[in-house]
CSV table of C-alpha atoms and ligand atoms in Angstrom, one decimal:
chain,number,residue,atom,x,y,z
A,8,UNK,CA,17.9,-85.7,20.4
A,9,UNK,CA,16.8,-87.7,17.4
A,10,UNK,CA,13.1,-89.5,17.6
A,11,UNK,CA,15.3,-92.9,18.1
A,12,UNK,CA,16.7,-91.4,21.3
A,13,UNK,CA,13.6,-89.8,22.8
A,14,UNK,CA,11.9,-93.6,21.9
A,15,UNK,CA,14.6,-95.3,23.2
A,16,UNK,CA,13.9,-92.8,26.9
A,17,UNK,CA,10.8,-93.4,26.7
A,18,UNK,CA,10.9,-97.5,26.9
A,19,UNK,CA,13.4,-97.1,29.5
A,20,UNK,CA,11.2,-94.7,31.8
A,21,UNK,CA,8.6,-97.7,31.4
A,22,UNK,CA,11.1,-100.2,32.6
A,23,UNK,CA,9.7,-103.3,32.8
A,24,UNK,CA,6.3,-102.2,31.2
A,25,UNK,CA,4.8,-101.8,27.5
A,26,UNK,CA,4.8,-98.9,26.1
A,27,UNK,CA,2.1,-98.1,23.4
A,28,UNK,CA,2.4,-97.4,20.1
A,29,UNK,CA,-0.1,-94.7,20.3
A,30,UNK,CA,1.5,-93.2,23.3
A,31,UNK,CA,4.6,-93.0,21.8
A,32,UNK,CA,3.1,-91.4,18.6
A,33,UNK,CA,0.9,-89.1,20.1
A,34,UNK,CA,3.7,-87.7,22.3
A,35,UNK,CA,6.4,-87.0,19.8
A,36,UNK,CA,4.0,-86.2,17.0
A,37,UNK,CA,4.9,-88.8,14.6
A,38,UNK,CA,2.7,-91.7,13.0
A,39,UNK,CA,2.8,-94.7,14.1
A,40,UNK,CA,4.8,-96.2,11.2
A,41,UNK,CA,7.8,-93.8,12.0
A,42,UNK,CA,7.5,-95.3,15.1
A,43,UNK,CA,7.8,-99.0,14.2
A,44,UNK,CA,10.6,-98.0,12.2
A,45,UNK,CA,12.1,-96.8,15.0
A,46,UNK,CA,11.6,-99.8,16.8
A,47,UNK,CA,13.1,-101.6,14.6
A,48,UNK,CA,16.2,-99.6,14.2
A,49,UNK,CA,16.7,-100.5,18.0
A,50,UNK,CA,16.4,-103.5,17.4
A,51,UNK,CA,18.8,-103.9,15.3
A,52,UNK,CA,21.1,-101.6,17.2
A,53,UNK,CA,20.9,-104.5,19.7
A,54,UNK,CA,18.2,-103.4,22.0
A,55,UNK,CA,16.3,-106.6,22.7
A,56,UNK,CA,12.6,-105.3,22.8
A,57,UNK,CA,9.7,-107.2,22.7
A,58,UNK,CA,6.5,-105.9,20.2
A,59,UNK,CA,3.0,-106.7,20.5
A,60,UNK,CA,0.5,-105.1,17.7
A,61,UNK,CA,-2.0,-105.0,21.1
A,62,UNK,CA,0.3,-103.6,23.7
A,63,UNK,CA,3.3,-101.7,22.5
A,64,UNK,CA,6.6,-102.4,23.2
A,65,UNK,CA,8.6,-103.1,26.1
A,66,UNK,CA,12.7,-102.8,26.3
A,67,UNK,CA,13.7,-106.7,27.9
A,68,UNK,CA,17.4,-105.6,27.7
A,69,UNK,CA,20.4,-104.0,26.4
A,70,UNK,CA,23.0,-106.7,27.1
A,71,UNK,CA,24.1,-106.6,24.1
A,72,UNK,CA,24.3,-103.2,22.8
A,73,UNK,CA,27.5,-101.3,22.8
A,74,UNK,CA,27.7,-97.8,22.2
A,75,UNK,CA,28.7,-94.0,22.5
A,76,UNK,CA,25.2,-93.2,24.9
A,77,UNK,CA,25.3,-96.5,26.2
A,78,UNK,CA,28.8,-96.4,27.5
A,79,UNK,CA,28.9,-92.4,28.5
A,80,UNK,CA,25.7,-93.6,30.5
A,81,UNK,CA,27.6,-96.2,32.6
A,82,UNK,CA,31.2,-94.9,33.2
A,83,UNK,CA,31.8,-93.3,36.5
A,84,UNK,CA,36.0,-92.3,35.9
A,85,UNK,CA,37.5,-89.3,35.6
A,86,UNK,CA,40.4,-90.2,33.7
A,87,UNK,CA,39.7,-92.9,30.8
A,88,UNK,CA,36.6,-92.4,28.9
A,89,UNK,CA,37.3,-88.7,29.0
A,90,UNK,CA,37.1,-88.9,25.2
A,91,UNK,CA,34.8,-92.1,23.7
A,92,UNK,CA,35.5,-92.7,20.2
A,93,UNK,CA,33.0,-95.3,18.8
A,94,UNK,CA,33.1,-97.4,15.6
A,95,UNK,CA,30.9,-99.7,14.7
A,96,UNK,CA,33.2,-101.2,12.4
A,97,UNK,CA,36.9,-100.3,11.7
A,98,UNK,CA,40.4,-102.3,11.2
A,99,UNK,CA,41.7,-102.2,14.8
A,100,UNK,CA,40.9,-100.2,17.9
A,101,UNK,CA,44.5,-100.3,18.5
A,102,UNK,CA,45.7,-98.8,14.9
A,103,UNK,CA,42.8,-95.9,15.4
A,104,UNK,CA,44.1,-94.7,19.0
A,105,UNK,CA,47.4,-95.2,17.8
A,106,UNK,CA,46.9,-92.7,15.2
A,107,UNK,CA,44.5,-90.2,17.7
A,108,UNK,CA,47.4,-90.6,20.0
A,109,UNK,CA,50.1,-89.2,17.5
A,110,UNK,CA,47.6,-86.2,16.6
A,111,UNK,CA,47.6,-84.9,20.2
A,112,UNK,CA,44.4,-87.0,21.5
A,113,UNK,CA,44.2,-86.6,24.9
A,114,UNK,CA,45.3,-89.6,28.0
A,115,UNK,CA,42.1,-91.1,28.7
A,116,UNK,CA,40.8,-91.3,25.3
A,117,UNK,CA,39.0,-94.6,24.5
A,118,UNK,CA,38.7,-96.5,21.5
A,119,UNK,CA,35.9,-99.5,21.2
A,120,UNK,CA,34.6,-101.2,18.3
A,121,UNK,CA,31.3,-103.4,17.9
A,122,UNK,CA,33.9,-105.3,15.2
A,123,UNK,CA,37.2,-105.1,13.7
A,124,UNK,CA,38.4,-106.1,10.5
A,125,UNK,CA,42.3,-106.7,11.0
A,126,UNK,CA,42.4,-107.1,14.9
A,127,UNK,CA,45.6,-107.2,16.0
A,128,UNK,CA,47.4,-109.6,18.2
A,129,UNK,CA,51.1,-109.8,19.4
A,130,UNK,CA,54.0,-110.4,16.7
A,131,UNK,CA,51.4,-110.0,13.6
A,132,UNK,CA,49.0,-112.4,14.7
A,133,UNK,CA,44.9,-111.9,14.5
A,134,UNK,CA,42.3,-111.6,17.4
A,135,UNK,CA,39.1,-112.1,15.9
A,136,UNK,CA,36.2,-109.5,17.7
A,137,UNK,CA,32.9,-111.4,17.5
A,138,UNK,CA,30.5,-108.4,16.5
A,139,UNK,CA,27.6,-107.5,18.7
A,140,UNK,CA,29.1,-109.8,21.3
A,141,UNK,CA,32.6,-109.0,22.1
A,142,UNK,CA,34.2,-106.4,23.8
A,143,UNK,CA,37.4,-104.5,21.8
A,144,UNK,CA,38.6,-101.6,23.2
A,145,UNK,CA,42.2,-99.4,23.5
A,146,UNK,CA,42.6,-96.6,25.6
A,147,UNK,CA,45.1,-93.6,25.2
A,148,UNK,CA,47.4,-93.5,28.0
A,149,UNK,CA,50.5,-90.8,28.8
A,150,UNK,CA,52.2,-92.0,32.1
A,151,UNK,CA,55.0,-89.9,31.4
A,152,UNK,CA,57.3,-92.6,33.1
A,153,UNK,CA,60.5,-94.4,31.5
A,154,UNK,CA,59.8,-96.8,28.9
A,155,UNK,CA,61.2,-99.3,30.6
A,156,UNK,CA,58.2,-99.3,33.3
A,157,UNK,CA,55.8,-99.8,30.0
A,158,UNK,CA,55.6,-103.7,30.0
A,159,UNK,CA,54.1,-102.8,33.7
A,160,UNK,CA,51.0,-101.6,32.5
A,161,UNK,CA,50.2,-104.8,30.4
A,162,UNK,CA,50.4,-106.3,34.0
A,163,UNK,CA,48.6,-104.0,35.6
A,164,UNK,CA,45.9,-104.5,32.7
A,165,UNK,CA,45.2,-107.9,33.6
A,166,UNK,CA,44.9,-107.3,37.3
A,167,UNK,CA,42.2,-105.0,36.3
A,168,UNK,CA,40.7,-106.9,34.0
A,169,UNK,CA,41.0,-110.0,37.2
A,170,UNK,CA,39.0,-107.7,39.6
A,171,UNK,CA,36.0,-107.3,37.0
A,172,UNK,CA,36.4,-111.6,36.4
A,173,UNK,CA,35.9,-111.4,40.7
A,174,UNK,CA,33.6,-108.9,40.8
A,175,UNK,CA,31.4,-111.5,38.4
A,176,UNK,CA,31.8,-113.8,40.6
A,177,UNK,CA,34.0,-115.9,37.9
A,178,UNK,CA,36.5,-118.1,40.2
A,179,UNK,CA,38.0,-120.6,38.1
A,180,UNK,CA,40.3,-118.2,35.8
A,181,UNK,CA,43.8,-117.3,35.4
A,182,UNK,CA,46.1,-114.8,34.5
A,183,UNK,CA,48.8,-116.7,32.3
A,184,UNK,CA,51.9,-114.4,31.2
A,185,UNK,CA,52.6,-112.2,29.2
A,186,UNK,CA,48.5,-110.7,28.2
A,187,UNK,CA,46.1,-114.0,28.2
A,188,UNK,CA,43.4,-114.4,30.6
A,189,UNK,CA,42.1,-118.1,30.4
A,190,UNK,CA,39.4,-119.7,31.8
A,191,UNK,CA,40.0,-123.7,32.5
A,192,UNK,CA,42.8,-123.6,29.8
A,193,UNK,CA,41.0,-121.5,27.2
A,194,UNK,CA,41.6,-118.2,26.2
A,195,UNK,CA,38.9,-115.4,27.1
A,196,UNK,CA,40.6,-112.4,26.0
A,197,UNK,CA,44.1,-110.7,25.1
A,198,UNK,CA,45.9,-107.6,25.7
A,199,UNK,CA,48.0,-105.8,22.9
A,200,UNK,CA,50.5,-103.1,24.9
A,201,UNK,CA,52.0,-100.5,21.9
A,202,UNK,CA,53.7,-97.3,22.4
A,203,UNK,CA,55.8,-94.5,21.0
A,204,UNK,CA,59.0,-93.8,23.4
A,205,UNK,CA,62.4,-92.4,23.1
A,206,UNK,CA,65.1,-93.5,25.3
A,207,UNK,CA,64.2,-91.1,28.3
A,208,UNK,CA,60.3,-91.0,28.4
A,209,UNK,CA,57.1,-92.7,26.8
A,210,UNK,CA,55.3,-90.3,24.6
A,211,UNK,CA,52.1,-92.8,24.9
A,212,UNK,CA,51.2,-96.1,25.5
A,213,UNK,CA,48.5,-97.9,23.5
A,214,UNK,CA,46.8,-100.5,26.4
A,215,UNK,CA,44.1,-102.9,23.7
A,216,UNK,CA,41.9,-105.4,25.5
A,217,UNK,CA,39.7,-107.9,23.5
A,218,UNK,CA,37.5,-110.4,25.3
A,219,UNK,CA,34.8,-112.6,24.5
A,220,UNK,CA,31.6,-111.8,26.2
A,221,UNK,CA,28.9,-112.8,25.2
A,222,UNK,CA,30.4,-114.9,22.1
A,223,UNK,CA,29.6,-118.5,21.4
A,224,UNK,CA,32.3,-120.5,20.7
A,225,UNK,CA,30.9,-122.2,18.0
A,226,UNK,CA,30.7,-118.8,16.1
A,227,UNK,CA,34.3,-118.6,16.5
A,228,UNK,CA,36.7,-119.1,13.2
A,229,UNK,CA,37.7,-122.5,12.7
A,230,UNK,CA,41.4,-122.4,14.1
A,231,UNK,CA,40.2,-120.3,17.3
A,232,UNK,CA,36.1,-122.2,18.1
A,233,UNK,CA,38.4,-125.0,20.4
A,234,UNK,CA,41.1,-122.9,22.4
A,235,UNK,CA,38.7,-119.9,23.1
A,236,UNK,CA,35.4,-119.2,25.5
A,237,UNK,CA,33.6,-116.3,26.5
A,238,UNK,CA,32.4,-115.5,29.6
A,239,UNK,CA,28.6,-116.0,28.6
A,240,UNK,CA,29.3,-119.2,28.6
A,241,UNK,CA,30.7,-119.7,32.0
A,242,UNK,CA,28.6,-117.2,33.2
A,243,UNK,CA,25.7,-119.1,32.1
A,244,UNK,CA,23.9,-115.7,31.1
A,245,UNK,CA,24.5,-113.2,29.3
A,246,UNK,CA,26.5,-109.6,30.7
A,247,UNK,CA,25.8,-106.1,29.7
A,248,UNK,CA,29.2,-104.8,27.4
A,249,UNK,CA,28.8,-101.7,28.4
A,250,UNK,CA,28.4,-102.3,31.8
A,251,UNK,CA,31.4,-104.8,31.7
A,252,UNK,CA,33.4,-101.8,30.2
A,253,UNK,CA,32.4,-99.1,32.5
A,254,UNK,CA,33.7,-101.7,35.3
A,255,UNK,CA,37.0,-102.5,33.9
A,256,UNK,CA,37.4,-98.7,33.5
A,257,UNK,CA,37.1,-98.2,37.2
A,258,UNK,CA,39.6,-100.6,38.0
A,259,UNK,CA,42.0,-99.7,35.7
A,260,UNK,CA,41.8,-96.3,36.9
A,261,UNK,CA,42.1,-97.2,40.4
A,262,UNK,CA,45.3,-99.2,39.5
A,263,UNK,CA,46.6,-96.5,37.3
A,264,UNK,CA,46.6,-94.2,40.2
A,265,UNK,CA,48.4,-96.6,42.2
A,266,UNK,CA,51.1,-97.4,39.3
A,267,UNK,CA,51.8,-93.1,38.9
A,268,UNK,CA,52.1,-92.8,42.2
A,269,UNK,CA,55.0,-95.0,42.2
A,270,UNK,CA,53.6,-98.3,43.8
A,271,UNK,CA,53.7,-101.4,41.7
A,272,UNK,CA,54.4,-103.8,44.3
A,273,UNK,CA,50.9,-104.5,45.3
A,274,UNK,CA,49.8,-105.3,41.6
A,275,UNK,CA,52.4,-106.9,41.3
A,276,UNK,CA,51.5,-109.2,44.3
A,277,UNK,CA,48.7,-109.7,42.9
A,278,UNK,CA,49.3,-110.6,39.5
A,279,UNK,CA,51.2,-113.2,40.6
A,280,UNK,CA,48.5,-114.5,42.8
A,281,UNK,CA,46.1,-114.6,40.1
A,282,UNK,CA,48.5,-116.3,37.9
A,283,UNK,CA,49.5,-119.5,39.4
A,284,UNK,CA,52.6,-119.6,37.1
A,285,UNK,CA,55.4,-119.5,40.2
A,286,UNK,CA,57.1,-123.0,39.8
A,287,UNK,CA,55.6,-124.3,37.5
A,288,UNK,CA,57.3,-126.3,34.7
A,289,UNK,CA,57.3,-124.3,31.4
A,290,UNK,CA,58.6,-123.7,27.6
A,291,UNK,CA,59.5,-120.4,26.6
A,292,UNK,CA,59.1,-119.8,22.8
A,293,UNK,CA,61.2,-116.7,21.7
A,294,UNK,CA,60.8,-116.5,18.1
A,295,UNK,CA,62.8,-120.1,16.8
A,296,UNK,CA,64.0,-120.5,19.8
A,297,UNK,CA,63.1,-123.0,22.9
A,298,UNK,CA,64.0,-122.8,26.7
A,299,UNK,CA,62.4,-125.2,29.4
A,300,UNK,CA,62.9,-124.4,32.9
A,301,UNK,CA,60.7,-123.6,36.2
A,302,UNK,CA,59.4,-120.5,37.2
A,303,UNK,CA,61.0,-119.1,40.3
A,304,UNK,CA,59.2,-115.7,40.4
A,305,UNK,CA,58.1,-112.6,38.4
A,306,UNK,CA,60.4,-109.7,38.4
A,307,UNK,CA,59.2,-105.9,39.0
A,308,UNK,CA,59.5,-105.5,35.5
A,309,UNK,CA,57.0,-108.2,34.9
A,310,UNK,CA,59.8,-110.2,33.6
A,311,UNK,CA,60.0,-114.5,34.4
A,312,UNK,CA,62.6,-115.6,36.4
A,313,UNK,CA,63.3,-119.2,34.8
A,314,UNK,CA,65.9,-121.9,36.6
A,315,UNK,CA,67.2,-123.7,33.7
A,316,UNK,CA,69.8,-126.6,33.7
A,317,UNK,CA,71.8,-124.2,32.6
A,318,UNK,CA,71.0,-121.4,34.9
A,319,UNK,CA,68.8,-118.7,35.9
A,320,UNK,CA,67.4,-117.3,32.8
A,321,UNK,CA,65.3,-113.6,32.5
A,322,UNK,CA,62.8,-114.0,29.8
A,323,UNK,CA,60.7,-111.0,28.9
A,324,UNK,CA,59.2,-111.8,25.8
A,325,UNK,CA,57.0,-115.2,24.0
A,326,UNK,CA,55.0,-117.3,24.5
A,327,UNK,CA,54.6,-119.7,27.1
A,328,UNK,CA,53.2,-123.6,27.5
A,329,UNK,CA,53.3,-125.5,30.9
A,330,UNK,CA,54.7,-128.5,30.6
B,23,BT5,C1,46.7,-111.1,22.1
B,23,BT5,O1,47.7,-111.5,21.3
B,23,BT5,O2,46.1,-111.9,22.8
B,23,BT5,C2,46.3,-109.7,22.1
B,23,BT5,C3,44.9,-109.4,21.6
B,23,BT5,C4,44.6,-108.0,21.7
B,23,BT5,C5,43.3,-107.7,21.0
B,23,BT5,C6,42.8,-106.3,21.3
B,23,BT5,S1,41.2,-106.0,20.7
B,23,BT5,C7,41.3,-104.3,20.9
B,23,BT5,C8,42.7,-103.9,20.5
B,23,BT5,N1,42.7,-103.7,19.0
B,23,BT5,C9,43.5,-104.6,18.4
B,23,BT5,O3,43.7,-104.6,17.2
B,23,BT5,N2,44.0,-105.5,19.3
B,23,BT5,C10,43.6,-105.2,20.6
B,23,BT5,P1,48.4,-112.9,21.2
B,23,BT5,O4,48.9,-113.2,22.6
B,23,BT5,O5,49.4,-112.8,20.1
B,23,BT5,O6,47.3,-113.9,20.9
B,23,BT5,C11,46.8,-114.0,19.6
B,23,BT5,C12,46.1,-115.4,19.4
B,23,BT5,O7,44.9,-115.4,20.2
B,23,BT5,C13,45.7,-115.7,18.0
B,23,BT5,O8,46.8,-116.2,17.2
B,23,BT5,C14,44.6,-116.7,18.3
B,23,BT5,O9,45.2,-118.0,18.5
B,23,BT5,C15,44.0,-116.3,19.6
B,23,BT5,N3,42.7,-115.6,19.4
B,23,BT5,C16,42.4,-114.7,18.4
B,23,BT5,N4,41.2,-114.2,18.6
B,23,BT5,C17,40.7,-114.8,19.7
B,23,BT5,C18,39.5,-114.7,20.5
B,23,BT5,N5,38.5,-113.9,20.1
B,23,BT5,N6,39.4,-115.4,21.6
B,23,BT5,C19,40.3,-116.2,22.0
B,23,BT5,N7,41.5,-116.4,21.3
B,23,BT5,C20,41.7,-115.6,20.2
């Protein structure tokens, strides 16, 4: 354990309290300066800890601070978070487990990042991580199922991701189809499903979740600052990532379980619940192309049912605006 670390223990055994400079010193036999350094470090880590040259310091909180110990000390699954691989910066979370996944890494393997330089969205588009704020993480997953059962797991995803939004105590969201979770009309996070499959079997599955936590809008890029929110802000405080994470882990898991043990139907029933999206009046972009029509249900495949004028119309890709 590195002098960081056994700091770090030490200002979470006082809690609430200030610790002294001079106790800290004293007890791991290194000056004080090494210990301001230290401090500092921490602070920059994310640890929000307040200093005093007459008391000490005290930790106030670690909201914000996302990694390896952090999450291994909240995760309570077997399963996911089996392996954590942590970057504090890389291109996506998504490309890394993609690659970790082809190289034998095991299902359960998670990836996070603090911030990512080419974030992937659907179809080539971007999703912008806010670093030391956002949340961007892809987990390794081997179902062993048909790959036509895959686009069931991006469902399954945002039911999970629904039942940490309920668990917050966030009412006023909704699931909107394919992957977006949005908050009165604005988007709070994404989900990117990728996997390697031949015709008989899915070798793995790629399952990459980005959500604003505690981002400010106003931080946000330009063309994203007016569709997107975090949950910060309709929280009206701030959430621990880590703890967010260890939560969504749990109920993924718990869905996961359900989904190999062959029962969709109940996730199903409750994506749709949480999505609002059954007859409503909707465009479907595929690629060029336009279709208008109402929703008349969700199939088990996760797949719209539209009624068009000129009939009933399967749609299982694009993007979707009500109208
Ligand atoms: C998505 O695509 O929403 C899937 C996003 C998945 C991101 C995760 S992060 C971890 C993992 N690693 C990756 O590289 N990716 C996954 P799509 O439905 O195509 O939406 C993309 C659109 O969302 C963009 O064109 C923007 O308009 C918008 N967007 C980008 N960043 C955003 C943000 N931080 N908040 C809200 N909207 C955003």
């Amino acid at each position: 354990m590195t002098n960081r670390d056994k700091i770090l223990n030490l200002l979470i055994d006082g809690s609430e309290d200030w610790v002294s400079g001079e106790h800290i010193s004293n007890l791991l036999g290194i000056s004080r300066t090494a210990v301001w350094k230290n401090i500092n470090i921490l602070k920059e880590m994310g640890y929000s800890i307040d200093s005093s040259s007459k008391l000490g310091h005290k930790l106030i909180s670690s909201h914000n601070v996302l990694n390896k110990r952090e999450i291994q000390s909240k995760i309570t699954t077997d399963i996911l978070g089996c392996e954590i691989v942590y970057f504090e910066e890389t291109d996506s979370t998504n490309i890394r487990a993609f690659e970790m996944a082809v190289s034998g890494a095991p299902q359960g393997t998670i990836v996070v990042a603090d911030s990512q330089t080419m974030g992937k969205g659907r179809l080539s588009r971007k999703w912008f991580t806010d670093p030391g704020k956002g949340l961007a993480l892809s987990m390794i997953l081997r179902p062993g199922v048909q790959p036509l059962f895959a686009p069931r797991l991006t469902l399954l995803t945002a039911v999970a991701l629904s039942k940490v939004l309920d668990r917050l105590g966030i009412g006023d969201y909704e699931i909107k189809w394919p992957n977006d979770i949005l908050l009165k009309g604005k988007k709070v996070s994404g989900i990117l499903s990728e996997m390697k499959a031949d015709i008989d079997s899915i070798e793995f599955v790629i399952i990459g979740l980005g959500i604003n936590l505690n981002t400010n809008s106003a931080d946000l890029p330009e063309e994203i600052r007016y569709i997107a929110c975090s949950l910060k802000e309709e929280l009206g405080r701030e959430i621990s990532r880590a703890q967010f994470l260890a939560h969504f882990l749990e109920s993924f898991e718990f869905l996961y379980l359900q989904f190999l043990s062959g029962d969709f139907s109940g996730i199903l029933e409750q994506w749709i619940k949480k999505s609002k999206i059954i007859n409503k009046k909707i465009k479907v972009t595929i690629l060029e192309k336009e279709i208008f029509g109402t929703v008349s249900g969700v199939n088990e495949d996760g797949n719209l049912i539209l009624i068009t004028e000129q009939g009933e119309f399967i749609v299982n890709s694009g993007d979707i605006n009500y109208i």
